[in-house]
Coordinates of C-alpha atoms in Angstrom, one line a residue:
M1 CA 5.4 -8.5 21.1
H2 CA 5.8 -4.7 20.1
A3 CA 6.6 -3.6 16.6
S4 CA 7.6 0.1 17.6
T5 CA 11.3 -0.3 16.3
L6 CA 9.3 -0.8 12.7
F7 CA 9.6 2.9 12.3
P8 CA 13.0 5.0 11.5
A9 CA 11.8 7.6 13.8
P10 CA 13.2 6.7 17.1
H11 CA 9.9 8.0 19.1
A12 CA 7.4 6.5 16.6
R13 CA 5.4 3.5 18.4
L14 CA 2.9 1.4 16.7
E15 CA -0.5 0.9 18.2
R16 CA -2.5 -2.1 17.8
N17 CA -5.1 -0.2 15.5
D18 CA -3.4 2.7 13.7
R19 CA -2.2 3.9 10.7
L20 CA 1.2 5.5 9.7
L21 CA 3.1 7.3 6.9
L22 CA 6.5 5.6 7.8
A23 CA 8.4 7.5 4.8
P24 CA 7.8 8.5 1.2
G25 CA 6.3 5.3 -0.6
L26 CA 6.0 3.4 2.9
T27 CA 2.3 3.1 4.6
L28 CA 1.4 1.0 7.3
F29 CA -1.9 0.0 8.8
S30 CA -2.3 -2.1 11.7
Q31 CA -5.2 -4.0 13.5
G32 CA -5.3 -5.7 16.6
G33 CA -7.5 -8.9 15.9
P34 CA -8.0 -11.1 13.1
F35 CA -9.7 -9.8 9.7
H36 CA -10.8 -10.8 6.4
V37 CA -10.8 -8.8 3.5
T38 CA -12.8 -9.4 0.0
E39 CA -11.1 -9.8 -3.4
H40 CA -9.1 -6.8 -4.5
R41 CA -6.2 -5.6 -6.1
H42 CA -4.0 -2.6 -4.9
P43 CA -1.2 -0.8 -7.0
A44 CA 1.4 -1.2 -4.4
F45 CA 3.1 -4.4 -2.5
K46 CA 1.6 -5.4 0.5
I47 CA 3.8 -7.1 3.3
V48 CA 1.2 -8.7 5.9
L49 CA 3.0 -9.2 9.1
P50 CA 0.8 -10.9 11.6
F51 CA 1.6 -10.8 15.4
G52 CA 2.6 -14.3 16.0
G53 CA -0.5 -16.1 13.5
Q54 CA -0.7 -16.7 10.1
V55 CA -2.0 -15.1 6.9
T56 CA -4.1 -16.8 4.2
V57 CA -4.0 -15.2 1.0
H58 CA -6.7 -16.4 -1.4
P59 CA -5.6 -15.7 -5.1
S60 CA -8.2 -15.5 -7.7
G61 CA -8.7 -19.0 -9.1
D62 CA -6.0 -20.4 -7.5
R63 CA -4.8 -22.4 -4.3
P64 CA -4.7 -20.6 -0.9
I65 CA -1.3 -19.3 0.4
T66 CA -0.8 -19.9 4.0
A67 CA 2.2 -18.5 6.0
P68 CA 3.6 -16.4 9.0
G69 CA 3.9 -13.7 6.2
V70 CA 3.4 -12.9 2.9
I71 CA 4.4 -10.1 0.4
V72 CA 1.7 -9.8 -2.2
P73 CA 2.7 -7.9 -5.3
P74 CA 0.8 -5.0 -7.2
Q75 CA -2.4 -5.4 -9.4
Y76 CA -2.7 -9.1 -8.0
A77 CA -6.4 -10.0 -7.4
H78 CA -6.7 -11.7 -4.0
A79 CA -8.9 -12.0 -0.8
C80 CA -6.9 -12.1 2.2
S81 CA -7.3 -13.2 5.9
T82 CA -5.2 -13.3 9.5
D83 CA -6.0 -15.2 12.9
S84 CA -4.4 -12.7 14.9
G85 CA -3.5 -8.9 14.8
F86 CA -1.3 -7.8 12.0
A87 CA 0.8 -5.1 10.3
A88 CA 0.1 -4.2 6.6
L89 CA 3.1 -2.2 5.2
F90 CA 2.2 -1.0 1.7
V91 CA 5.5 -0.3 -0.4
D92 CA 4.9 1.8 -3.5
P93 CA 5.5 -0.2 -6.7
W94 CA 8.7 1.5 -7.9
L95 CA 10.8 0.9 -5.0
L96 CA 10.9 -3.1 -5.3
P97 CA 11.6 -5.2 -8.4
S98 CA 8.5 -5.5 -10.5
A99 CA 9.0 -9.0 -11.4
L100 CA 8.8 -10.3 -7.6
A101 CA 5.6 -12.5 -7.3
P102 CA 3.9 -13.7 -4.2
T103 CA 6.4 -14.8 -1.5
T104 CA 6.0 -16.1 1.8
L105 CA 7.8 -15.2 4.8
D106 CA 8.8 -17.5 7.8
A107 CA 8.0 -16.7 11.3
G108 CA 11.8 -15.3 11.7
T109 CA 11.6 -12.8 9.2
V110 CA 8.2 -11.5 10.2
R111 CA 9.9 -11.1 13.5
R112 CA 12.8 -8.9 11.9
L113 CA 10.8 -7.0 9.8
L114 CA 8.5 -5.9 12.9
D115 CA 11.7 -5.4 14.8
A116 CA 14.0 -3.8 12.2
S117 CA 14.5 -0.6 10.0
C118 CA 12.0 -1.5 7.8
M119 CA 13.3 -0.8 4.1
V120 CA 16.7 -2.1 4.9
E121 CA 15.3 -5.4 5.6
V122 CA 12.5 -5.7 3.1
T123 CA 15.0 -4.9 0.1
G124 CA 17.8 -7.3 1.7
L125 CA 15.0 -9.9 0.8
T126 CA 13.7 -8.5 -2.4
G127 CA 16.3 -6.1 -4.0
Q128 CA 15.7 -2.9 -4.8
G129 CA 13.5 -1.5 -7.6
P130 CA 14.9 0.1 -10.7
E131 CA 16.5 3.3 -11.2
L132 CA 13.7 6.2 -12.4
D133 CA 13.7 8.7 -14.8
P134 CA 13.5 12.3 -12.7
R135 CA 10.4 13.2 -14.8
V136 CA 8.5 9.9 -13.6
V137 CA 9.8 10.6 -10.1
R138 CA 8.2 14.1 -10.2
A139 CA 5.0 12.3 -11.3
L140 CA 5.0 9.7 -8.7
R141 CA 5.8 12.3 -5.7
A142 CA 3.0 14.6 -6.8
C143 CA 0.3 15.5 -3.9
P144 CA -2.9 14.0 -5.0
G145 CA -4.5 17.4 -5.7
E146 CA -2.0 18.5 -8.3
S147 CA -2.8 18.6 -11.7
L148 CA -1.4 16.5 -14.3
A149 CA -1.1 18.8 -17.0
A150 CA 0.8 21.3 -14.6
I151 CA 3.2 18.4 -13.9
A152 CA 3.8 17.8 -17.4
A153 CA 4.3 21.0 -18.4
E154 CA 6.8 21.3 -15.4
V155 CA 8.7 18.6 -17.0
D156 CA 8.5 19.6 -20.6
L157 CA 6.4 16.9 -21.4
S158 CA 3.0 16.2 -22.7
A159 CA 0.7 14.6 -20.5
S160 CA -0.3 11.6 -22.6
R161 CA 3.4 11.2 -22.7
L162 CA 3.9 11.5 -19.1
R163 CA 1.4 8.8 -18.5
T164 CA 3.3 6.6 -21.1
L165 CA 6.9 6.9 -19.4
V166 CA 5.2 6.2 -15.9
R167 CA 3.5 3.4 -17.4
A168 CA 7.0 2.0 -19.1
A169 CA 8.6 2.4 -16.0
V170 CA 6.3 1.2 -13.3
G171 CA 4.0 -1.2 -15.1
I172 CA 0.9 0.4 -13.5
P173 CA -1.0 3.4 -15.1
L174 CA -0.3 6.5 -13.4
V175 CA -4.4 7.4 -13.1
R176 CA -4.4 4.2 -10.7
L177 CA -1.3 5.4 -9.0
R178 CA -2.7 9.0 -8.5
Q179 CA -6.0 7.4 -7.1
W180 CA -4.3 5.1 -4.7
A181 CA -2.7 8.2 -3.4
R182 CA -6.1 10.0 -3.1
L183 CA -7.3 6.8 -1.4
K184 CA -4.6 6.7 1.1
T185 CA -4.9 10.2 2.2
A186 CA -9.0 9.6 2.7
V187 CA -8.5 6.6 4.8
F188 CA -5.9 8.5 7.2
A189 CA -8.4 11.2 7.6
L190 CA -11.5 8.6 8.5
P191 CA -11.2 8.4 12.1
H192 CA -10.9 12.2 12.6
A193 CA -14.1 13.0 10.5
S194 CA -16.9 11.5 8.6
V195 CA -16.6 9.6 5.1
A196 CA -18.2 12.5 3.4
A197 CA -15.5 15.2 4.3
P198 CA -12.4 13.0 3.5
A199 CA -14.2 11.8 0.2
A200 CA -14.9 15.6 -0.7
A201 CA -11.4 16.5 0.2
N202 CA -9.6 14.1 -1.8
G203 CA -11.4 14.3 -5.4
F204 CA -14.0 11.6 -5.1
A205 CA -17.4 12.4 -6.3
D206 CA -19.3 11.3 -3.3
Q207 CA -19.2 8.8 -0.5
A208 CA -20.3 6.0 -2.7
H209 CA -17.4 6.8 -5.1
L210 CA -14.8 6.2 -1.9
A211 CA -16.5 3.0 -0.8
R212 CA -16.2 1.8 -4.3
T213 CA -12.4 2.4 -4.4
S214 CA -12.0 1.4 -1.1
R215 CA -13.6 -2.1 -1.7
T216 CA -11.6 -2.4 -5.2
M217 CA -8.1 -1.4 -3.6
L218 CA -8.2 -2.6 -0.2
G219 CA -11.4 -5.2 0.0
R220 CA -12.7 -3.0 2.9
T221 CA -15.3 -0.4 3.1
P222 CA -14.3 3.0 4.6
A223 CA -16.8 2.2 7.8
S224 CA -14.7 -0.9 8.5
L225 CA -11.6 1.2 8.0
R226 CA -12.9 3.9 10.6

């Protein structure tokens, strides 16, 4: 099965080992074979779509969940494994309902998600996220390297007040969301550079800092993501 129609752009094509920015708030990573990731938490929704196999989510201290596909909510401590190649779609947390619990997907739904316009299909399953204050949107859409103080001044708030607004609207600290944005940018650069270069370019203190963040948020090392 080829998942090229997952993307809104008609010319975009999904390779079996690839990473793509689909649209604002949507990031996709795919891998051509089975894989296991250690326990981690990411500040985004993760939708795991195996290419015909099964995914098993191992929640911290709870029973495993096995299904043809699964939606994992933000900040949910879990390990994860698949018995086939897969696509993992990361959706920014404010785009879907914050109360969404781990959700299993049947094989037909997984096929539709792989073959359809992605956010239309996802929000048809889950509903849409809340309407956000424009000041919160500005903070969430900021480039990873932008100064929080400058963003806060632009929207006439103190940095602490802006952090409070984001936490109230999204349920996740802004500092963690900004760290997630830096990590995504670094991961996209990994196939094209040494680990040190993306670490330095995206505000990580060193390679070890990038590695710790990657293990914490993705359950994988930068080397495995290359």
